[in-house]
Tab-separated table of C-alpha atoms and ligand atoms in Angstrom:
chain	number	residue	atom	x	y	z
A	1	UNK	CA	2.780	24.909	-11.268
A	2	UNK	CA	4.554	21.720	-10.626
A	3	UNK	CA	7.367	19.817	-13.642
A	4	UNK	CA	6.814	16.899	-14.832
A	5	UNK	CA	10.287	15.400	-15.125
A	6	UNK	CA	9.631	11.896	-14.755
A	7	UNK	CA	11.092	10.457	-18.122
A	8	UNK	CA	9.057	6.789	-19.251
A	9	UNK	CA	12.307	5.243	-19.244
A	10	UNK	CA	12.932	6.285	-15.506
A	11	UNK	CA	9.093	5.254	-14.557
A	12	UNK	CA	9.604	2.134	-16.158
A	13	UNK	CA	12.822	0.993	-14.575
A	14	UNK	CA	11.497	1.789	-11.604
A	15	UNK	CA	9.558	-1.450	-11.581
A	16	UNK	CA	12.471	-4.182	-10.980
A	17	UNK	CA	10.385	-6.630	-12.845
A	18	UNK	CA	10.335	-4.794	-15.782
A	19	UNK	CA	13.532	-6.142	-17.156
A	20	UNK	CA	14.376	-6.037	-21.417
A	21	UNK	CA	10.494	-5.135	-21.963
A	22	UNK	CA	11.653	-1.435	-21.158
A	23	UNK	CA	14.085	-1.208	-24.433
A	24	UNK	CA	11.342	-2.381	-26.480
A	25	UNK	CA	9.353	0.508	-25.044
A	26	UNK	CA	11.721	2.646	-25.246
A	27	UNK	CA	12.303	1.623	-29.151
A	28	UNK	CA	8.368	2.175	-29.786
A	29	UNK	CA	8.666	5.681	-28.296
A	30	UNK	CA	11.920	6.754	-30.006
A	31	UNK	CA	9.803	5.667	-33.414
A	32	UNK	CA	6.619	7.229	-32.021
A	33	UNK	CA	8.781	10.967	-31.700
A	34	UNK	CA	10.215	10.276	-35.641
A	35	UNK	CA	6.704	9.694	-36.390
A	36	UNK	CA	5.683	12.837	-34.744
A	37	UNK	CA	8.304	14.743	-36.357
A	38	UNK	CA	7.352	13.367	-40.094
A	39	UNK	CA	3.398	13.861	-39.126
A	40	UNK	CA	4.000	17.726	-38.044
A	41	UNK	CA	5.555	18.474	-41.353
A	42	UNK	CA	2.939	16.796	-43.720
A	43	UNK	CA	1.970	19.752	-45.148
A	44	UNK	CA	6.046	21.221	-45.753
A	45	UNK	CA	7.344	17.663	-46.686
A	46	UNK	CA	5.895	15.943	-49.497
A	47	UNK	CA	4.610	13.145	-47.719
A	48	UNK	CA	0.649	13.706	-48.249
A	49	UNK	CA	-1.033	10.928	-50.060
A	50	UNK	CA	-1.337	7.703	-51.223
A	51	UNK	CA	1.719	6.169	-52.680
A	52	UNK	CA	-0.017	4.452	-55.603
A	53	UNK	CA	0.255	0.474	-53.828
A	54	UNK	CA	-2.279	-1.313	-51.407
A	55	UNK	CA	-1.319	-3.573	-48.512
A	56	UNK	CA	-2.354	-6.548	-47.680
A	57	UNK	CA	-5.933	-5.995	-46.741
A	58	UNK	CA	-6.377	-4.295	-50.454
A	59	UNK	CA	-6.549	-0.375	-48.761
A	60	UNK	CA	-4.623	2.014	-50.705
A	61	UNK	CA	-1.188	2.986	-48.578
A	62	UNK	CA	-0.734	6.770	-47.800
A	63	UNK	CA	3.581	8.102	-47.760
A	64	UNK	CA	3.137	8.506	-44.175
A	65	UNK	CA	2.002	4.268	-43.963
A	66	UNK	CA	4.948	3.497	-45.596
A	67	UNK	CA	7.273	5.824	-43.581
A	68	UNK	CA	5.973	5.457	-40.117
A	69	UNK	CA	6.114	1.216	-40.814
A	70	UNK	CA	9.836	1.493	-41.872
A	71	UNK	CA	10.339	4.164	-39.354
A	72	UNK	CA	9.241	1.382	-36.344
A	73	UNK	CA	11.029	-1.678	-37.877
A	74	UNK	CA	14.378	0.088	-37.920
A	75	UNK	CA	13.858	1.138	-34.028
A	76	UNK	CA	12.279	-2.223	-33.241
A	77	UNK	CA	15.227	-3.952	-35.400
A	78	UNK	CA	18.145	-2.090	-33.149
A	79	UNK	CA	16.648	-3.315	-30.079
A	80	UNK	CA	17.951	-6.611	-29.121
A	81	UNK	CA	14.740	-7.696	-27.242
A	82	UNK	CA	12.736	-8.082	-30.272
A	83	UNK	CA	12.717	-10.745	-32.350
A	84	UNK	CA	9.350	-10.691	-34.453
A	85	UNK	CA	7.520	-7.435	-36.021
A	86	UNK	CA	4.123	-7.594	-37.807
A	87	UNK	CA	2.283	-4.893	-39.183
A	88	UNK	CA	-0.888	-3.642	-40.801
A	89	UNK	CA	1.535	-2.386	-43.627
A	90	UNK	CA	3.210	-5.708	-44.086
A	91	UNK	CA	2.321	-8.937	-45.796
A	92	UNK	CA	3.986	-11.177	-43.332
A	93	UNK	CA	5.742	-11.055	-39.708
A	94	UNK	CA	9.520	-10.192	-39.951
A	95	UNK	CA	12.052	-11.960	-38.276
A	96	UNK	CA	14.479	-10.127	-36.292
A	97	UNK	CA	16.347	-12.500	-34.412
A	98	UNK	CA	15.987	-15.443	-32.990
A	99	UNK	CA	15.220	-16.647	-29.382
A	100	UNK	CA	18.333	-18.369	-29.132
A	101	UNK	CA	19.709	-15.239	-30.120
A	102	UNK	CA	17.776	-13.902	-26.697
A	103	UNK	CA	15.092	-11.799	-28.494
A	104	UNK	CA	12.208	-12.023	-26.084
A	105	UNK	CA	9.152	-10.029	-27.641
A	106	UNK	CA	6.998	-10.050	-30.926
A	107	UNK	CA	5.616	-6.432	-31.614
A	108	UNK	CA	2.863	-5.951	-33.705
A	109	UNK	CA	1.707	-2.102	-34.901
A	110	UNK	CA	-0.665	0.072	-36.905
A	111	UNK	CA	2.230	2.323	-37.238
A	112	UNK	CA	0.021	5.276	-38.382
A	113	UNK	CA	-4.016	4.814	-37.764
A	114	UNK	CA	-6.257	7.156	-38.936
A	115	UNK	CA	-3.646	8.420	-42.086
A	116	UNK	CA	-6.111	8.635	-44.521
A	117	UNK	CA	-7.132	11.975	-42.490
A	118	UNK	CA	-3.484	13.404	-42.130
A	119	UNK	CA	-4.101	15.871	-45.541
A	120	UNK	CA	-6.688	17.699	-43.577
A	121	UNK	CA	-4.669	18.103	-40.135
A	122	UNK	CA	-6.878	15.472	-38.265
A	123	UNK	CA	-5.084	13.531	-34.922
A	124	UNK	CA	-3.577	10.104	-36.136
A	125	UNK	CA	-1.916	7.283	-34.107
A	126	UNK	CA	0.543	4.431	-33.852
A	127	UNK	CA	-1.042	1.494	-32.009
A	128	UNK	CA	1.394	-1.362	-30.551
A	129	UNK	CA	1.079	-4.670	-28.973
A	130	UNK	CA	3.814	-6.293	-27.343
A	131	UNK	CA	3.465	-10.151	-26.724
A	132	UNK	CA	6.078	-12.738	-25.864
A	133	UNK	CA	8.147	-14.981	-28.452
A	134	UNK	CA	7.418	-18.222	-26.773
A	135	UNK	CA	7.397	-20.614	-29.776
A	136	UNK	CA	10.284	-22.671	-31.053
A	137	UNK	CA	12.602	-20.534	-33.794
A	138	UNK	CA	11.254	-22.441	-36.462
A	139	UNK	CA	7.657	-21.158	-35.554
A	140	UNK	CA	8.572	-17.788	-35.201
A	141	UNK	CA	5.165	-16.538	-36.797
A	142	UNK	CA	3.288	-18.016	-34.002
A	143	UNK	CA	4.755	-15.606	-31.224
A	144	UNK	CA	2.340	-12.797	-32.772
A	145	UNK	CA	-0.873	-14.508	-33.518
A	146	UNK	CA	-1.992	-14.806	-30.091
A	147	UNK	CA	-5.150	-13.897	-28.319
A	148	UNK	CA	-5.141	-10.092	-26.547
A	149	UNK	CA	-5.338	-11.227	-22.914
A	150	UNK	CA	-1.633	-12.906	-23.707
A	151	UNK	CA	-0.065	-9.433	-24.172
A	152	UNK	CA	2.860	-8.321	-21.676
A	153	UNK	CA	2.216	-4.793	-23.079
A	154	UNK	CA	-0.150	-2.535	-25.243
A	155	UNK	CA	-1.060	1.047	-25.925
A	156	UNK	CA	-0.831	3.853	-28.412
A	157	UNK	CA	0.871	6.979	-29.311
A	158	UNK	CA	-1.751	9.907	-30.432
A	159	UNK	CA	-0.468	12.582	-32.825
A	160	UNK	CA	-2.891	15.275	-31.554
A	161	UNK	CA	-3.045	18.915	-30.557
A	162	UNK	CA	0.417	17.107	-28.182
A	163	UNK	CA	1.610	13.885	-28.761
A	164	UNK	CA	0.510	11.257	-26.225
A	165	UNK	CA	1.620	7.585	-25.386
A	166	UNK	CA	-0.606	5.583	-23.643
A	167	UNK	CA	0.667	2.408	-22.254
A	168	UNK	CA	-0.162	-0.969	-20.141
A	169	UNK	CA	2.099	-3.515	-19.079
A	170	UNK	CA	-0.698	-5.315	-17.517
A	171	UNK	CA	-1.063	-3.239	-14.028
A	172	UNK	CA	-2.820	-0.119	-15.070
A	173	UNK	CA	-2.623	2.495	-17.325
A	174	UNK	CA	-0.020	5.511	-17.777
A	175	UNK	CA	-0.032	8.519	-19.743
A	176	UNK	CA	2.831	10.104	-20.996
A	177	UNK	CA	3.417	13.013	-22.983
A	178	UNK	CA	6.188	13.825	-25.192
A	179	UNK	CA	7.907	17.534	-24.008
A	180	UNK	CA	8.812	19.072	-27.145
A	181	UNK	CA	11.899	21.002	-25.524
A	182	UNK	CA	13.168	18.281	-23.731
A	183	UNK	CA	12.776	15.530	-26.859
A	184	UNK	CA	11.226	12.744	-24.118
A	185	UNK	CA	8.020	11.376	-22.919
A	186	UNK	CA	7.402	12.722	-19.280
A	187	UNK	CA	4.696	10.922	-16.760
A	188	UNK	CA	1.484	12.970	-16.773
A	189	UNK	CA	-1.001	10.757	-15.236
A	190	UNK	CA	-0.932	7.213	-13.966
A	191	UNK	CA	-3.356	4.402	-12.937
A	192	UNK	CA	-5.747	6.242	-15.644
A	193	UNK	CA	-9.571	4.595	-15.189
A	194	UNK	CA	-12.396	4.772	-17.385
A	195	UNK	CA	-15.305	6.488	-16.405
A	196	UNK	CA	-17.732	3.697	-15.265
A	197	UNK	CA	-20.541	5.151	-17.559
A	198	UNK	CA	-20.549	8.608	-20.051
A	199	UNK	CA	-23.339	9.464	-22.450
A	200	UNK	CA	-21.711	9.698	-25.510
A	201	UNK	CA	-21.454	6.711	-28.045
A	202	UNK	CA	-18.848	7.043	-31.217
A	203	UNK	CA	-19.922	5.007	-33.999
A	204	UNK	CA	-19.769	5.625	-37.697
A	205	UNK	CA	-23.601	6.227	-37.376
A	206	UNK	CA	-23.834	6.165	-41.650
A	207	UNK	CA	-23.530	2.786	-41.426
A	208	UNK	CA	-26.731	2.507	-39.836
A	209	UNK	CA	-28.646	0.189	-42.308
A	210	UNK	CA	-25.775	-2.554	-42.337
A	211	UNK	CA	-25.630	-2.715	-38.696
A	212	UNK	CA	-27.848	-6.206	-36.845
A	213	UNK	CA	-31.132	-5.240	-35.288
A	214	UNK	CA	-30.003	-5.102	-31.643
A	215	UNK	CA	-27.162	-2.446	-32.359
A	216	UNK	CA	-30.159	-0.236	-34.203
A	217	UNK	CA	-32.632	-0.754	-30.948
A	218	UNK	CA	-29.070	-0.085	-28.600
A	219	UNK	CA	-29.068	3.416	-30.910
A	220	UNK	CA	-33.005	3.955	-30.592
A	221	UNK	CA	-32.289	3.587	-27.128
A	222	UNK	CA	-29.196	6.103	-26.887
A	223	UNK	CA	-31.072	8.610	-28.608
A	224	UNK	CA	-34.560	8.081	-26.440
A	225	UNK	CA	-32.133	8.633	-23.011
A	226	UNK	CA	-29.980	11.647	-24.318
A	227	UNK	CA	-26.859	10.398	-25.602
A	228	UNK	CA	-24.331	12.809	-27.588
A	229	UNK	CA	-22.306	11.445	-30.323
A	230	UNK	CA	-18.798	11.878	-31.010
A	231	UNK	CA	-17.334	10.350	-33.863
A	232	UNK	CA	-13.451	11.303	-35.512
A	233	UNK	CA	-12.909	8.467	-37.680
A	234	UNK	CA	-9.532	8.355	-36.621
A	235	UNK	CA	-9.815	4.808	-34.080
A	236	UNK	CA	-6.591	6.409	-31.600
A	237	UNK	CA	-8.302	9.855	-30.805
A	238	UNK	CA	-12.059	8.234	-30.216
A	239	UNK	CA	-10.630	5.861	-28.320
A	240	UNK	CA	-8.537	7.968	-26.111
A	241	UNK	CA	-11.670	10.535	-25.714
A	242	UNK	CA	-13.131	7.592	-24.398
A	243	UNK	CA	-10.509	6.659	-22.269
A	244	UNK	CA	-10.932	9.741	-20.321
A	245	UNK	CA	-14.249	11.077	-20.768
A	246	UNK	CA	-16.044	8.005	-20.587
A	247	UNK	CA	-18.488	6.323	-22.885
A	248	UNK	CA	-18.569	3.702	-25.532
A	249	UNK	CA	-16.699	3.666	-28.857
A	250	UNK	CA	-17.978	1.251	-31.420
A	251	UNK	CA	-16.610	-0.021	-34.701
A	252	UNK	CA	-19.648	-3.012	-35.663
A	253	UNK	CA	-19.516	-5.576	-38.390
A	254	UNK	CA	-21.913	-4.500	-41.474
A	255	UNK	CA	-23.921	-6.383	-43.645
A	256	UNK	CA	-21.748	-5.925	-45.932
A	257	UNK	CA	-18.511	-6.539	-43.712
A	258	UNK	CA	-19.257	-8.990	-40.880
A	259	UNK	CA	-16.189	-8.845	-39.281
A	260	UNK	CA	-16.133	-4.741	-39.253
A	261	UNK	CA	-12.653	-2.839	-40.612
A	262	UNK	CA	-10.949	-2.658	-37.541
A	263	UNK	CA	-7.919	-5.360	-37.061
A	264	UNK	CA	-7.733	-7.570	-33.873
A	265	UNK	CA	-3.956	-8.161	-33.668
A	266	UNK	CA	-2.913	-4.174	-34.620
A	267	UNK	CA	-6.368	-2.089	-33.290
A	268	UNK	CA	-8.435	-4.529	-31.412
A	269	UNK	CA	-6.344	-6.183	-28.371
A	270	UNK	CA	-3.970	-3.758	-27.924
A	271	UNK	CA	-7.001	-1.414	-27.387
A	272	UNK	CA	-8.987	-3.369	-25.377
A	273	UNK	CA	-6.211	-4.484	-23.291
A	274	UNK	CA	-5.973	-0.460	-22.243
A	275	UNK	CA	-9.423	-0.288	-21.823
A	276	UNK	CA	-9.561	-3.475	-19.448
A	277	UNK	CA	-6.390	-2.407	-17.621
A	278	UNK	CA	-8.491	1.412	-17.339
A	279	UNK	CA	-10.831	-1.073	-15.620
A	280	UNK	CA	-13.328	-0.457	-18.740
A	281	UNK	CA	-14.756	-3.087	-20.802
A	282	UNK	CA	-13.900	-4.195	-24.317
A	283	UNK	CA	-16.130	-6.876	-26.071
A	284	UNK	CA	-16.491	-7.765	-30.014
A	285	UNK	CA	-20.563	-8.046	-29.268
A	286	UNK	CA	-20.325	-11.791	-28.432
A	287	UNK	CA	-17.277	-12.725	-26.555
A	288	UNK	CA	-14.768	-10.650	-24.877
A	289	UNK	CA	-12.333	-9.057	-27.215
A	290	UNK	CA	-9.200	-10.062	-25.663
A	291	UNK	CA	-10.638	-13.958	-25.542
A	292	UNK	CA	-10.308	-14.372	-29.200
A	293	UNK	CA	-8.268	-16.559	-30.119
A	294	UNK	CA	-6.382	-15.349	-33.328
A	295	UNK	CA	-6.760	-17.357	-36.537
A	296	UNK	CA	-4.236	-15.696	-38.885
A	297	UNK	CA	-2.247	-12.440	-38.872
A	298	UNK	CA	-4.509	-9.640	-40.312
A	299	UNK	CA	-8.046	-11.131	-38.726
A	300	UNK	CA	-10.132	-8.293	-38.378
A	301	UNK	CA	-12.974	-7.592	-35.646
A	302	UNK	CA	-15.949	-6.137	-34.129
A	303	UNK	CA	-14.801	-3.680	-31.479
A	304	UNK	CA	-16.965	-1.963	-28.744
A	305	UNK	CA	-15.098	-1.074	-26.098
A	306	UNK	CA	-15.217	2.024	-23.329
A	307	UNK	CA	-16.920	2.584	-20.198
A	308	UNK	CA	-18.267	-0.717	-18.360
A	309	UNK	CA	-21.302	0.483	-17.946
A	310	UNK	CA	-22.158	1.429	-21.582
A	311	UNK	CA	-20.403	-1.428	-22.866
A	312	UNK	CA	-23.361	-2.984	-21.264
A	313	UNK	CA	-26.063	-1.350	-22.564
A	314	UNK	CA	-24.763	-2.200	-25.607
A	315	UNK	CA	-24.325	-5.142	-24.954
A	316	UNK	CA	-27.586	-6.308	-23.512
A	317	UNK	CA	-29.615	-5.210	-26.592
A	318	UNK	CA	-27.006	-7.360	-28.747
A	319	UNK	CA	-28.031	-10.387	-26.486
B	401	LIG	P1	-7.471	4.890	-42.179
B	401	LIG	O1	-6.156	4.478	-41.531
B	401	LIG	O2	-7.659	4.339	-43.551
B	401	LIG	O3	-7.671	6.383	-42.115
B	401	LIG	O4	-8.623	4.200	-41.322
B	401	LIG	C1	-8.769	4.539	-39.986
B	401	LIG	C2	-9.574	3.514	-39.278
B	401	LIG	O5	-9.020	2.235	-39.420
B	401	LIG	C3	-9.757	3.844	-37.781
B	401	LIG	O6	-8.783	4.713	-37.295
B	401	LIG	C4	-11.118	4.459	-37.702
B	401	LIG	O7	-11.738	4.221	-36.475
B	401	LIG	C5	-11.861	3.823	-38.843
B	401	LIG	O8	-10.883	3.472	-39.805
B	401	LIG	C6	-12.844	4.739	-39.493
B	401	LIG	O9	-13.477	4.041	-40.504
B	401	LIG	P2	-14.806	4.602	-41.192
B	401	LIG	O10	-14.375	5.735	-42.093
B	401	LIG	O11	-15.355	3.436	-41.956
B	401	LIG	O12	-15.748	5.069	-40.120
């Protein structure tokens, strides 16, 4: 049985190029392992539940929301590389510091995804998305409403059964996870691909009579050739099944919600961007996900991303 003793900080810096992008990393992570500490003692702390406010987007805001978001901007604010912060949980992008102060990097997060499932022990995530503060000072908002294929780095940590971080900085995919004796993230896996094709769709399948007639023929189809469905509500652990198993995750607009519920700045890009750098595909049902260009902060968007292959087949009876 080999160690894995290969700390994210010391992959990392082995890339030269990598330069201040690894503190800002590293600041996600150290918030990703307070997360993980706060999410393991849900049931023996009293952070279970909603805290009686709604954010932005009108859903009702569970402790853990509030904790994990304040959690990330403290990390994010000690780190000298960042500059900008938006969140799911926030109204508005925070400014850090400026670029004349030589912040680099906007970070935008879902700091816990999937919390509305934390009272009944169910895996949750933080997702991230890292882009560059490019804009002058004075349009410091700018730097995070950017379209997905801009971002210098993207993944997700899942608080599962271990706690994983997946991350991209644009040339592939690792996969760390976080050794509980030795308090770090260690390299498990890296250059992680997709499965080109794997017959198991994850869709909230309830849905079903909100959904557009090609996505109820694409279903039709599925279940005609055999599929399985898999389906945790929780967008970090579908998604990662998918990552490694193979197959196509789904979150569709409605009838009743054109856009979907998903958000393309805090669930969408940074998503797809690991799915495209997995060599996968990632698509909103029209265009390619990461080609959006972002209109304001908390956009949301049709996702279906996963496996090339049945990306495809979704795609083709959207078309
Ligand atoms: P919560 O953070 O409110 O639990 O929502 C999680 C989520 O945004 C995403 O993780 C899931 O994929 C999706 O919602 C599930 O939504 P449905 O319950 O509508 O299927």
């Amino acid at each position: 049985m080999g160690d894995n003793l290969l700390t994210l900080g010391c992959h990392l810096r082995a890339d030269k190029d990598t330069g201040s992008l690894v503190e800002v990393i590293e600041a996600i992570a150290l918030a990703g392992k307070a997360i993980a500490h706060r999410v393991r003692r849900a049931r023996i702390d009293d952070v279970i539940g909603e805290v009686g406010a709604v954010n932005v987007q009108g859903e009702a805001q569970q402790k853990l929301d509030v904790i994990s978001d304040r959690l990330l901007l403290e990390c994010l604010r000690a780190c000298s590389a960042v500059a900008v912060y938006a969140s799911e949980e926030q109204d508005g992008a925070i400014v850090l510091r400026t670029r004349a102060a030589g912040a680099e990097y906007c970070v935008l997060a879902d700091p816990l995804d999937g919390s509305s499932n934390i009272d009944v022990a169910v895996s949750v995530g933080t997702i991230f998305s890292v882009q560059r503060h490019d804009r002058p000072d004075g349009e410091i908002e700018r730097s995070a409403v950017q379209p997905g294929r801009s971002q210098v780095a993207a993944g997700y940590i899942l608080y599962g059964s271990s706690v994983v971080l997946v991350l991209s900085l644009g040339r592939g995919v690792a996969m760390y996870v976080l050794d509980p004796l030795l308090g770090d993230f260690v390299l498990v896996k890296d250059g992680i691909r997709v499965p080109p094709a794997g017959k198991t769709y994850s869709i909230n399948e309830a849905y079903v009579n909100g959904f557009e007639p090609g996505l109820k023929a694409y279903l039709d189809w599925a279940h005609a050739a055999g599929y399985g469905a898999r389906y945790i509500g929780s967008m970090v652990a579908d998604v990662h099944r998918t990552l490694l198993k193979g197959g196509v995750f789904l979150y569709p607009g409605t009838a009743k919600a054109p856009e979907g519920k998903l958000r393309l700045l805090y669930e969408g890009s940074p998503m797809a961007f690991v799915i495209e750098q997995a060599t996968g595909a990632a698509s909103t049902g029209r265009a390619p996900l990461l080609d959006v260009v972002p209109t304001k902060l908390h956009q949301r968007t049709p996702v279906v991303l996963g496996s090339a292959g049945e990306v495809e087949h979704v795609l083709r009876h959207l078309r």
